[in-house]
PDB file of C-alpha atoms in Angstrom:
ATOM      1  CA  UNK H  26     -44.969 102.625-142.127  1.00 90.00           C
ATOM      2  CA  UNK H  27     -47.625 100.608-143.815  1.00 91.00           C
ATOM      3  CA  UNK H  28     -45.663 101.450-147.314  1.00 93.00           C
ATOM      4  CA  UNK H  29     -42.801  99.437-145.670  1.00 93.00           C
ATOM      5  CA  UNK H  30     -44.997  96.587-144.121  1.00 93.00           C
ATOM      6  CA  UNK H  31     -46.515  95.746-147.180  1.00 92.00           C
ATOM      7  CA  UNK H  32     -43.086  95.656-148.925  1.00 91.00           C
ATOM      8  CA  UNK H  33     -41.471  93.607-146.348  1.00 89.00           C
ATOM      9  CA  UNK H  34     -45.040  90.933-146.989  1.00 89.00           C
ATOM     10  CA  UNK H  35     -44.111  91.264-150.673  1.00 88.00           C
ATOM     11  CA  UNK H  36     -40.775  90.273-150.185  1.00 86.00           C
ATOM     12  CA  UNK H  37     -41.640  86.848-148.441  1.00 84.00           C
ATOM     13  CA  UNK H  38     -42.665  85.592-151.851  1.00 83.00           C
ATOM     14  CA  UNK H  39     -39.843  84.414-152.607  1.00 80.00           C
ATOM     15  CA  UNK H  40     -38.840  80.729-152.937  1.00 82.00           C
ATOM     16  CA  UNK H  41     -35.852  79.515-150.235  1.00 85.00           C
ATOM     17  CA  UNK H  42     -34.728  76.268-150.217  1.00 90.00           C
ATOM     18  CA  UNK H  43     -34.348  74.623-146.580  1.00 89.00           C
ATOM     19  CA  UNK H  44     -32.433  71.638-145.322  1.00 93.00           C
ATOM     20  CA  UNK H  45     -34.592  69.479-143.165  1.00 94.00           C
ATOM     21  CA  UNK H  46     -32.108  69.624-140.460  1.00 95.00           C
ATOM     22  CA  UNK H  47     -32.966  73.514-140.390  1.00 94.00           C
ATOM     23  CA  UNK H  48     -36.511  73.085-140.905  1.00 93.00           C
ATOM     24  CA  UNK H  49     -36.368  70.364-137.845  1.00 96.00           C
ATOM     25  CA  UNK H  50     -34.783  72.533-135.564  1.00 97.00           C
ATOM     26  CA  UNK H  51     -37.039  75.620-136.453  1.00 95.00           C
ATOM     27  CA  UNK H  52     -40.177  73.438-135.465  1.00 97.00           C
ATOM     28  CA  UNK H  53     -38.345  72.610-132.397  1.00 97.00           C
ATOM     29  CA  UNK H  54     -37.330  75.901-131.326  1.00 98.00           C
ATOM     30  CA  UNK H  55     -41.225  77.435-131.964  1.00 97.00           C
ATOM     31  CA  UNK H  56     -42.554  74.361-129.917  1.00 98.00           C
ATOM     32  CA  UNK H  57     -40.547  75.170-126.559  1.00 98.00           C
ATOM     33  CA  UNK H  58     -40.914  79.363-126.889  1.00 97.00           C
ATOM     34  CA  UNK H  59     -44.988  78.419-127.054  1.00 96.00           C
ATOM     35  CA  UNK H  60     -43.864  75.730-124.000  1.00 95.00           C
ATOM     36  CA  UNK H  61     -42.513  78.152-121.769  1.00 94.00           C
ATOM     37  CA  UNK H  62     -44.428  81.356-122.563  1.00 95.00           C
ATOM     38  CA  UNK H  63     -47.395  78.655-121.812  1.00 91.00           C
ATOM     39  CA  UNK H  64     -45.964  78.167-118.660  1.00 88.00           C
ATOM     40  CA  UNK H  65     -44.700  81.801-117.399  1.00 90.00           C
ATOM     41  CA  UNK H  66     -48.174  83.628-118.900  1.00 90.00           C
ATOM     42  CA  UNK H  67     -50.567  80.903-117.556  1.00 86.00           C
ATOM     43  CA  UNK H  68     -52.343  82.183-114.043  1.00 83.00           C
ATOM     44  CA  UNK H  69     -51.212  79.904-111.538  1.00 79.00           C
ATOM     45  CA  UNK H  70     -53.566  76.878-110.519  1.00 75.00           C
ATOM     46  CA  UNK H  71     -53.979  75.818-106.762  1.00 78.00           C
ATOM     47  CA  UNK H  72     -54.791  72.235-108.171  1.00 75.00           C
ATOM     48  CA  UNK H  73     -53.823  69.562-105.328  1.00 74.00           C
ATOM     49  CA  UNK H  74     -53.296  65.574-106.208  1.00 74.00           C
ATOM     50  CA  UNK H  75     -54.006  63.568-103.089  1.00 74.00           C
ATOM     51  CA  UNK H  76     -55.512  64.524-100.036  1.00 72.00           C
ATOM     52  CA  UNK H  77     -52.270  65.782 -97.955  1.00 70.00           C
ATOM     53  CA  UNK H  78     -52.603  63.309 -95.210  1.00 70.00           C
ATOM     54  CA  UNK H  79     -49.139  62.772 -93.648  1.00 64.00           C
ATOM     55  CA  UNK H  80     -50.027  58.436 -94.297  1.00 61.00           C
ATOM     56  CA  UNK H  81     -46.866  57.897 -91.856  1.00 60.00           C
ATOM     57  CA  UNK H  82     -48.680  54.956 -89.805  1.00 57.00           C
ATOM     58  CA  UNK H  83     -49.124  55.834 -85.713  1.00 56.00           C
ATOM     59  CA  UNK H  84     -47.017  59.511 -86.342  1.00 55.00           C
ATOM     60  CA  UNK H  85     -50.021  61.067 -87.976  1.00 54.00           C
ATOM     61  CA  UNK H  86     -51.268  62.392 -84.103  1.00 55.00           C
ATOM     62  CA  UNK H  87     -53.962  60.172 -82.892  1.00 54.00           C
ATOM     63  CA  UNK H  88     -53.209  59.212 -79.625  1.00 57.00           C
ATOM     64  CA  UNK H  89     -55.343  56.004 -80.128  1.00 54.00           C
ATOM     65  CA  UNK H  90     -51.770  54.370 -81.603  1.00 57.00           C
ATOM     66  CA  UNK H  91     -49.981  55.360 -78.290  1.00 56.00           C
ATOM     67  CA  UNK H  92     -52.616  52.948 -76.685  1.00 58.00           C
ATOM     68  CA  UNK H  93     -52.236  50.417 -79.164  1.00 58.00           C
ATOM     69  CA  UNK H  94     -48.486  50.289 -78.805  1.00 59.00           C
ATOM     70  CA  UNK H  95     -48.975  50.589 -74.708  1.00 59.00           C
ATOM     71  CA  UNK H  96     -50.735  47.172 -75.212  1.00 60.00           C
ATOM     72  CA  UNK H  97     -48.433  45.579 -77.547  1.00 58.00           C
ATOM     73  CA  UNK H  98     -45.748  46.171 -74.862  1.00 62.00           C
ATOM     74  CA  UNK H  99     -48.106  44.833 -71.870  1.00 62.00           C
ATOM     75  CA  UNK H 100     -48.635  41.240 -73.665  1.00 57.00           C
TER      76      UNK H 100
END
């Protein structure tokens, strides 16, 4: 097995010529494997952006904006 290894290594001595197109897309095709194997081996993060408020205004459940609105209507 090693016998054969070490053959194979010998073999890639050899000098290829490549068109840059080929080249190009070889580099391209190595760059998104390592992008997605990144992305399926990686553990998964629990990383949040923002604070998960709902924001929406007087539908976030105060009931302080039920008064406000009660006096709105009133004036």
């Amino acid at each position: 097995m090693i016998t054969k290894i070490k053959n194979f290594w010998a073999s890639l001595d050899g000098t290829t010529i490549v068109s840059k197109r080929e080249l190009f897309l070889e580099i391209v095709a190595v760059a998104l494997t390592g992008l997605v194997l990144g992305m399926l081996l990686t553990p998964k993060k629990t990383t949040t952006i923002g604070s998960n408020n709902s924001g929406n205004g007087c539908n976030c459940g105060n009931s302080g904006c039920d008064d406000i609105q009660a006096e709105d209507e009133e004036a």
